[in-house]
Amino acid sequence: MHELSVTKSILDILLKHAASNDVSRIINVHLKIGELSDLEGEWIQRYFDYLSKGTVAQGAVIKIKKAPVQFTCDKCFTVFSIDIKKVEEIHCVKCGSAECTLKTGMEYYVEDMEVC
Ligand SMILES: [Zn+2]
């Protein structure tokens, strides 16, 4: 369960941003999470509610978007995204090589936030 530390670092980013932009309240937070990440949105919101008490982010709603999984082909360097739930083996869409490197899919970041 690493949602707690992730949520803490997300909140830190938000509060820092809020402080330097004179934000009085954060309403919505748009979070992007890679499709391969095992982060659970429900837990992030729960930890967020707990950690943000007494801050400008208290009561903010976390909206999560899944970021697609992308691979880079080691041979022809084509970047392609795949639906990880549908494919069992990864092959380059251009040359068919199975030697591909994960580019994105595990990351998480704050895409946007709505404030007032
Ligand atoms: Zn290729």
PDB file of C-alpha atoms and ligand atoms in Angstrom:
ATOM      1  CA  MET A   1       0.000   0.000   0.000  1.00  0.00           C
ATOM      2  CA  HIS A   2       2.015   2.952  -1.230  1.00  0.00           C
ATOM      3  CA  GLU A   3      -0.917   5.260  -1.910  1.00  0.00           C
ATOM      4  CA  LEU A   4      -0.230   7.120   1.328  1.00  0.00           C
ATOM      5  CA  SER A   5       3.256   8.298   0.334  1.00  0.00           C
ATOM      6  CA  VAL A   6       2.107   9.042  -3.206  1.00  0.00           C
ATOM      7  CA  THR A   7      -0.839  11.057  -1.925  1.00  0.00           C
ATOM      8  CA  LYS A   8       1.463  12.924   0.449  1.00  0.00           C
ATOM      9  CA  SER A   9       3.785  13.942  -2.377  1.00  0.00           C
ATOM     10  CA  ILE A  10       0.833  14.989  -4.553  1.00  0.00           C
ATOM     11  CA  LEU A  11      -0.539  17.129  -1.733  1.00  0.00           C
ATOM     12  CA  ASP A  12       2.877  18.707  -1.220  1.00  0.00           C
ATOM     13  CA  ILE A  13       2.996  19.716  -4.877  1.00  0.00           C
ATOM     14  CA  LEU A  14      -0.527  21.163  -4.703  1.00  0.00           C
ATOM     15  CA  LEU A  15       0.108  23.146  -1.532  1.00  0.00           C
ATOM     16  CA  LYS A  16       3.355  24.537  -2.855  1.00  0.00           C
ATOM     17  CA  HIS A  17       1.616  25.606  -6.038  1.00  0.00           C
ATOM     18  CA  ALA A  18      -1.316  27.053  -4.098  1.00  0.00           C
ATOM     19  CA  ALA A  19       0.981  29.062  -1.824  1.00  0.00           C
ATOM     20  CA  SER A  20       2.863  30.669  -4.704  1.00  0.00           C
ATOM     21  CA  ASN A  21      -0.353  31.492  -6.593  1.00  0.00           C
ATOM     22  CA  ASP A  22      -2.435  32.957  -3.773  1.00  0.00           C
ATOM     23  CA  VAL A  23      -5.016  30.200  -3.953  1.00  0.00           C
ATOM     24  CA  SER A  24      -7.610  30.211  -1.201  1.00  0.00           C
ATOM     25  CA  ARG A  25      -9.151  26.848  -1.973  1.00  0.00           C
ATOM     26  CA  ILE A  26      -8.457  23.880  -4.200  1.00  0.00           C
ATOM     27  CA  ILE A  27     -11.674  22.381  -5.551  1.00  0.00           C
ATOM     28  CA  ASN A  28     -10.685  19.703  -8.023  1.00  0.00           C
ATOM     29  CA  VAL A  29      -7.450  17.948  -8.727  1.00  0.00           C
ATOM     30  CA  HIS A  30      -6.883  16.224 -12.038  1.00  0.00           C
ATOM     31  CA  LEU A  31      -4.505  13.383 -11.647  1.00  0.00           C
ATOM     32  CA  LYS A  32      -3.052  11.251 -14.370  1.00  0.00           C
ATOM     33  CA  ILE A  33      -2.058   7.735 -13.509  1.00  0.00           C
ATOM     34  CA  GLY A  34      -0.367   5.282 -15.830  1.00  0.00           C
ATOM     35  CA  GLU A  35      -2.463   2.280 -16.703  1.00  0.00           C
ATOM     36  CA  LEU A  36       0.169  -0.102 -15.383  1.00  0.00           C
ATOM     37  CA  SER A  37       0.270   1.571 -12.019  1.00  0.00           C
ATOM     38  CA  ASP A  38      -1.479  -0.240  -9.202  1.00  0.00           C
ATOM     39  CA  LEU A  39      -2.552   2.965  -7.490  1.00  0.00           C
ATOM     40  CA  GLU A  40      -6.170   2.845  -6.394  1.00  0.00           C
ATOM     41  CA  GLY A  41      -8.131   6.054  -6.892  1.00  0.00           C
ATOM     42  CA  GLU A  42     -10.437   5.322  -4.012  1.00  0.00           C
ATOM     43  CA  TRP A  43      -7.519   5.085  -1.589  1.00  0.00           C
ATOM     44  CA  ILE A  44      -5.867   8.198  -2.929  1.00  0.00           C
ATOM     45  CA  GLN A  45      -9.057  10.132  -2.242  1.00  0.00           C
ATOM     46  CA  ARG A  46      -9.323   8.655   1.246  1.00  0.00           C
ATOM     47  CA  TYR A  47      -5.741   9.489   2.158  1.00  0.00           C
ATOM     48  CA  PHE A  48      -6.103  12.867   0.553  1.00  0.00           C
ATOM     49  CA  ASP A  49      -9.143  13.700   2.699  1.00  0.00           C
ATOM     50  CA  TYR A  50      -7.160  12.702   5.755  1.00  0.00           C
ATOM     51  CA  LEU A  51      -3.911  14.474   4.899  1.00  0.00           C
ATOM     52  CA  SER A  52      -5.447  17.691   3.570  1.00  0.00           C
ATOM     53  CA  LYS A  53      -7.415  18.519   6.712  1.00  0.00           C
ATOM     54  CA  GLY A  54      -6.810  22.119   7.705  1.00  0.00           C
ATOM     55  CA  THR A  55      -5.138  23.019   4.395  1.00  0.00           C
ATOM     56  CA  VAL A  56      -6.466  24.874   1.343  1.00  0.00           C
ATOM     57  CA  ALA A  57      -6.867  21.496  -0.323  1.00  0.00           C
ATOM     58  CA  GLN A  58      -9.364  20.239   2.217  1.00  0.00           C
ATOM     59  CA  GLY A  59     -12.459  18.838   0.518  1.00  0.00           C
ATOM     60  CA  ALA A  60     -10.887  18.754  -2.933  1.00  0.00           C
ATOM     61  CA  VAL A  61     -12.082  16.030  -5.266  1.00  0.00           C
ATOM     62  CA  ILE A  62      -9.467  13.908  -6.972  1.00  0.00           C
ATOM     63  CA  LYS A  63     -10.336  13.122 -10.568  1.00  0.00           C
ATOM     64  CA  ILE A  64      -8.273  10.412 -12.087  1.00  0.00           C
ATOM     65  CA  LYS A  65      -7.518   9.823 -15.720  1.00  0.00           C
ATOM     66  CA  LYS A  66      -5.687   6.746 -16.830  1.00  0.00           C
ATOM     67  CA  ALA A  67      -2.700   7.430 -19.017  1.00  0.00           C
ATOM     68  CA  PRO A  68      -2.147   4.942 -21.833  1.00  0.00           C
ATOM     69  CA  VAL A  69       0.707   2.492 -21.800  1.00  0.00           C
ATOM     70  CA  GLN A  70       3.381   3.313 -24.346  1.00  0.00           C
ATOM     71  CA  PHE A  71       6.307   1.328 -25.605  1.00  0.00           C
ATOM     72  CA  THR A  72       9.308   2.252 -27.676  1.00  0.00           C
ATOM     73  CA  CYS A  73      10.636  -0.273 -30.174  1.00  0.00           C
ATOM     74  CA  ASP A  74      14.315  -1.017 -29.581  1.00  0.00           C
ATOM     75  CA  LYS A  75      14.896  -1.667 -33.270  1.00  0.00           C
ATOM     76  CA  CYS A  76      13.060   1.019 -35.221  1.00  0.00           C
ATOM     77  CA  PHE A  77      12.325   3.377 -32.306  1.00  0.00           C
ATOM     78  CA  THR A  78       8.632   3.637 -33.080  1.00  0.00           C
ATOM     79  CA  VAL A  79       6.587   4.769 -30.106  1.00  0.00           C
ATOM     80  CA  PHE A  80       3.229   3.033 -29.841  1.00  0.00           C
ATOM     81  CA  SER A  81       0.521   2.676 -27.264  1.00  0.00           C
ATOM     82  CA  ILE A  82      -1.268  -0.551 -26.510  1.00  0.00           C
ATOM     83  CA  ASP A  83      -4.262  -1.695 -24.555  1.00  0.00           C
ATOM     84  CA  ILE A  84      -2.521  -3.684 -21.876  1.00  0.00           C
ATOM     85  CA  LYS A  85      -5.667  -5.647 -21.041  1.00  0.00           C
ATOM     86  CA  LYS A  86      -6.049  -6.954 -24.569  1.00  0.00           C
ATOM     87  CA  VAL A  87      -2.579  -8.016 -25.587  1.00  0.00           C
ATOM     88  CA  GLU A  88      -0.454 -10.730 -24.070  1.00  0.00           C
ATOM     89  CA  GLU A  89       2.726 -10.157 -25.996  1.00  0.00           C
ATOM     90  CA  ILE A  90       4.194  -6.838 -26.950  1.00  0.00           C
ATOM     91  CA  HIS A  91       5.188  -6.428 -30.568  1.00  0.00           C
ATOM     92  CA  CYS A  92       6.181  -3.291 -32.383  1.00  0.00           C
ATOM     93  CA  VAL A  93       3.285  -2.107 -34.544  1.00  0.00           C
ATOM     94  CA  LYS A  94       5.678  -1.185 -37.337  1.00  0.00           C
ATOM     95  CA  CYS A  95       8.367  -3.838 -37.612  1.00  0.00           C
ATOM     96  CA  GLY A  96       6.900  -6.555 -35.388  1.00  0.00           C
ATOM     97  CA  SER A  97       9.926  -6.799 -33.133  1.00  0.00           C
ATOM     98  CA  ALA A  98       9.310  -8.108 -29.632  1.00  0.00           C
ATOM     99  CA  GLU A  99      12.167  -6.077 -28.215  1.00  0.00           C
ATOM    100  CA  CYS A 100      10.360  -3.080 -26.865  1.00  0.00           C
ATOM    101  CA  THR A 101      10.918  -0.913 -23.839  1.00  0.00           C
ATOM    102  CA  LEU A 102       8.222   0.494 -21.608  1.00  0.00           C
ATOM    103  CA  LYS A 103       8.074   4.261 -22.034  1.00  0.00           C
ATOM    104  CA  THR A 104       5.083   5.312 -19.956  1.00  0.00           C
ATOM    105  CA  GLY A 105       2.474   3.492 -17.934  1.00  0.00           C
ATOM    106  CA  MET A 106       3.757   3.547 -14.364  1.00  0.00           C
ATOM    107  CA  GLU A 107       3.895   7.259 -13.780  1.00  0.00           C
ATOM    108  CA  TYR A 108       1.555   9.582 -11.952  1.00  0.00           C
ATOM    109  CA  TYR A 109       1.370  13.340 -11.999  1.00  0.00           C
ATOM    110  CA  VAL A 110      -0.909  16.289 -11.383  1.00  0.00           C
ATOM    111  CA  GLU A 111      -2.285  17.360 -14.722  1.00  0.00           C
ATOM    112  CA  ASP A 112      -4.353  20.294 -13.572  1.00  0.00           C
ATOM    113  CA  MET A 113      -6.162  21.729 -10.585  1.00  0.00           C
ATOM    114  CA  GLU A 114      -9.223  23.909 -10.224  1.00  0.00           C
ATOM    115  CA  VAL A 115      -9.000  26.614  -7.594  1.00  0.00           C
ATOM    116  CA  CYS A 116     -10.783  29.647  -6.291  1.00  0.00           C
TER     117      CYS A 116
HETATM  118 ZN    ZN B   1       9.895  -1.627 -34.470  1.00  0.00          ZN
END
